[in-house]
XYZ file of C-alpha atoms in Angstrom:
218
model
C 118.100 136.677 125.274
C 114.511 136.318 124.080
C 111.490 137.835 125.802
C 108.040 136.753 124.527
C 105.478 139.425 123.651
C 102.561 137.449 122.206
C 101.756 134.188 120.466
C 99.737 133.330 117.383
C 97.609 130.642 119.018
C 93.865 131.387 119.319
C 91.607 129.845 121.982
C 88.208 128.227 121.757
C 87.423 128.637 125.469
C 87.638 131.734 127.638
C 90.555 131.305 130.112
C 88.594 131.706 133.353
C 91.103 129.825 135.480
C 94.158 131.612 134.100
C 92.609 135.025 134.730
C 91.490 133.998 138.221
C 94.973 132.787 139.125
C 96.417 136.103 137.975
C 93.840 138.146 139.894
C 94.411 136.202 143.111
C 98.179 136.601 142.799
C 97.854 140.356 142.245
C 95.473 140.788 145.186
C 97.733 138.776 147.485
C 100.720 140.866 146.408
C 98.835 144.105 147.081
C 98.042 142.746 150.527
C 101.737 142.007 151.025
C 102.551 145.619 150.142
C 100.112 146.855 152.775
C 101.979 145.079 155.581
C 104.825 146.507 157.665
C 108.157 144.772 157.159
C 108.003 142.578 160.251
C 104.473 141.403 159.478
C 105.464 140.654 155.889
C 108.379 138.508 157.031
C 106.023 136.588 159.328
C 103.574 136.071 156.459
C 106.312 134.727 154.181
C 107.354 132.188 156.805
C 103.767 131.334 157.733
C 102.353 130.870 154.224
C 105.472 130.194 152.137
C 106.766 126.689 151.477
C 109.436 126.047 154.114
C 111.416 122.883 153.243
C 112.707 122.504 156.797
C 109.155 121.721 157.929
C 109.358 118.486 155.946
C 112.880 117.414 156.845
C 112.917 118.447 160.495
C 115.104 121.533 160.265
C 114.939 124.706 162.385
C 111.675 126.674 162.399
C 111.194 130.416 162.908
C 110.433 131.415 166.488
C 107.283 133.311 167.337
C 105.574 132.742 163.986
C 102.196 131.033 163.784
C 102.636 128.761 160.768
C 99.810 127.663 158.498
C 99.269 123.900 158.251
C 102.002 122.451 156.043
C 99.515 121.100 153.470
C 98.097 124.603 152.962
C 101.506 126.063 152.209
C 101.895 123.771 149.205
C 99.214 125.990 147.633
C 99.539 129.345 149.397
C 103.202 129.778 148.474
C 102.235 129.873 144.780
C 100.238 133.083 145.231
C 102.922 135.111 147.023
C 105.723 137.046 145.338
C 108.893 138.758 146.439
C 108.611 141.981 144.445
C 107.028 143.735 141.489
C 109.356 142.195 138.908
C 108.801 138.715 140.356
C 105.037 139.188 140.115
C 104.954 140.849 136.696
C 107.314 138.331 135.109
C 105.357 135.359 136.407
C 101.947 136.766 135.537
C 103.074 137.753 132.044
C 104.222 134.217 131.258
C 101.056 132.761 132.804
C 98.861 135.085 130.737
C 100.781 134.437 127.527
C 100.956 130.642 127.732
C 98.368 129.599 130.306
C 95.292 130.402 128.230
C 96.195 127.846 125.558
C 97.010 125.121 128.062
C 93.714 125.772 129.845
C 91.988 125.613 126.458
C 93.668 122.299 125.670
C 93.141 120.640 129.065
C 89.836 122.140 130.170
C 89.284 124.450 133.130
C 89.220 121.971 136.025
C 92.016 119.722 134.774
C 94.178 122.761 134.099
C 93.658 124.044 137.653
C 94.457 120.654 139.179
C 97.591 120.241 137.080
C 98.720 123.807 137.747
C 98.667 123.092 141.477
C 100.305 119.687 140.954
C 103.097 121.267 138.903
C 103.666 123.709 141.736
C 103.971 120.778 144.158
C 106.483 118.985 141.935
C 108.468 122.209 141.590
C 108.568 122.642 145.369
C 109.675 119.028 145.761
C 112.473 119.531 143.219
C 113.697 122.565 145.103
C 113.540 120.611 148.359
C 115.620 117.738 146.957
C 118.146 119.645 144.859
C 117.947 123.217 146.147
C 119.761 125.193 148.780
C 119.049 126.227 152.362
C 115.867 124.458 153.578
C 115.289 127.138 156.206
C 114.533 129.758 153.534
C 110.824 129.866 152.568
C 109.908 129.545 148.911
C 107.267 131.836 147.412
C 106.040 132.444 143.893
C 104.162 130.844 141.029
C 107.308 130.213 138.984
C 107.343 126.441 139.457
C 103.695 125.982 138.509
C 104.101 128.311 135.532
C 107.172 126.350 134.460
C 104.830 123.355 134.222
C 102.627 125.413 131.913
C 105.667 126.223 129.756
C 106.682 122.575 129.562
C 103.187 121.571 128.472
C 103.093 124.379 125.890
C 106.398 123.238 124.393
C 104.872 119.796 123.783
C 101.352 120.762 122.722
C 102.308 123.746 120.523
C 105.988 123.428 119.515
C 105.526 125.296 116.231
C 103.316 128.107 117.565
C 104.739 131.452 116.472
C 105.944 133.575 119.388
C 106.587 137.263 118.729
C 109.544 138.178 120.925
C 112.143 140.796 121.733
C 115.708 139.715 121.044
C 118.362 141.370 123.220
C 121.930 141.327 121.864
C 124.065 143.401 124.214
C 122.708 146.946 123.669
C 120.711 146.027 120.553
C 117.005 145.161 120.754
C 114.963 143.851 117.843
C 111.688 142.022 117.302
C 111.641 138.524 115.862
C 109.211 135.632 115.593
C 110.364 132.198 116.726
C 108.710 128.797 117.235
C 107.608 128.092 120.792
C 109.900 125.084 121.103
C 112.969 127.242 120.436
C 111.998 129.977 122.890
C 110.956 127.605 125.669
C 113.908 125.313 125.029
C 116.271 128.245 125.468
C 114.379 129.231 128.630
C 114.889 125.725 130.010
C 118.612 125.730 129.203
C 118.942 129.123 130.914
C 117.612 127.634 134.155
C 120.499 125.146 134.212
C 123.010 127.859 133.355
C 121.763 129.915 136.316
C 121.965 127.203 138.982
C 124.926 128.849 140.682
C 123.024 132.089 141.275
C 121.355 132.510 144.661
C 117.977 134.004 145.509
C 115.966 132.130 142.862
C 114.534 128.613 143.106
C 116.063 127.425 139.824
C 115.431 123.760 140.611
C 111.741 124.542 141.073
C 111.677 125.941 137.536
C 113.425 122.872 136.169
C 111.216 120.442 138.086
C 108.020 122.220 137.075
C 109.002 122.319 133.398
C 109.870 118.610 133.336
C 106.556 117.825 135.060
C 104.686 119.798 132.405
C 106.453 117.898 129.632
C 105.743 114.535 131.272
C 102.034 115.332 131.559
C 101.625 116.781 128.066
C 103.609 114.185 126.136
C 101.346 111.153 126.750
C 98.248 113.334 126.321
C 99.455 114.515 122.947
C 100.452 111.017 121.831
C 97.093 109.562 122.884
C 95.193 112.191 120.913
C 96.792 111.269 117.594
């Protein structure tokens, strides 16, 4: 298993959007922590992406739901725990700055949200129980990873390599690390509790956006 620590890929522009996305996600999570359990459950159903709202499935009783269109965005800023938040924000910080630098601030923001939509759609089509709300930035960030793999395949990524109980530091090309990440999503499809199809859909969407942009810039 590889865990990325940093990349050798400098920016020309300050990553305003990436930092703002991280700050909003952290603030929303702190708000989640401030809520009692019952109020938190209501918030997850109200602001999370609930597939059953699109396909006519059962809806939670006694919960005032946000408009469906809003939840396509709000679900990306909610997280189910500290590890969920930290993992997502670490990957966004590590890889998002370069994609924002490459695309520009506004286009990066628009595509980030679009990748989150595609990820939610993939989970809706291929995923599990549609009555379970989806929360988290994982799908949108997967789009960032897919774009990074295309734009910067040879970027050097300093990583931790875990081999059973052994841990060592190595440097690998981005394409190898992100390719292994993508394969891992398929290998984990049988595990419950994680929207694996959202990760896969977001990554593919990132690749499909970045590939023609890279080819047209040659």
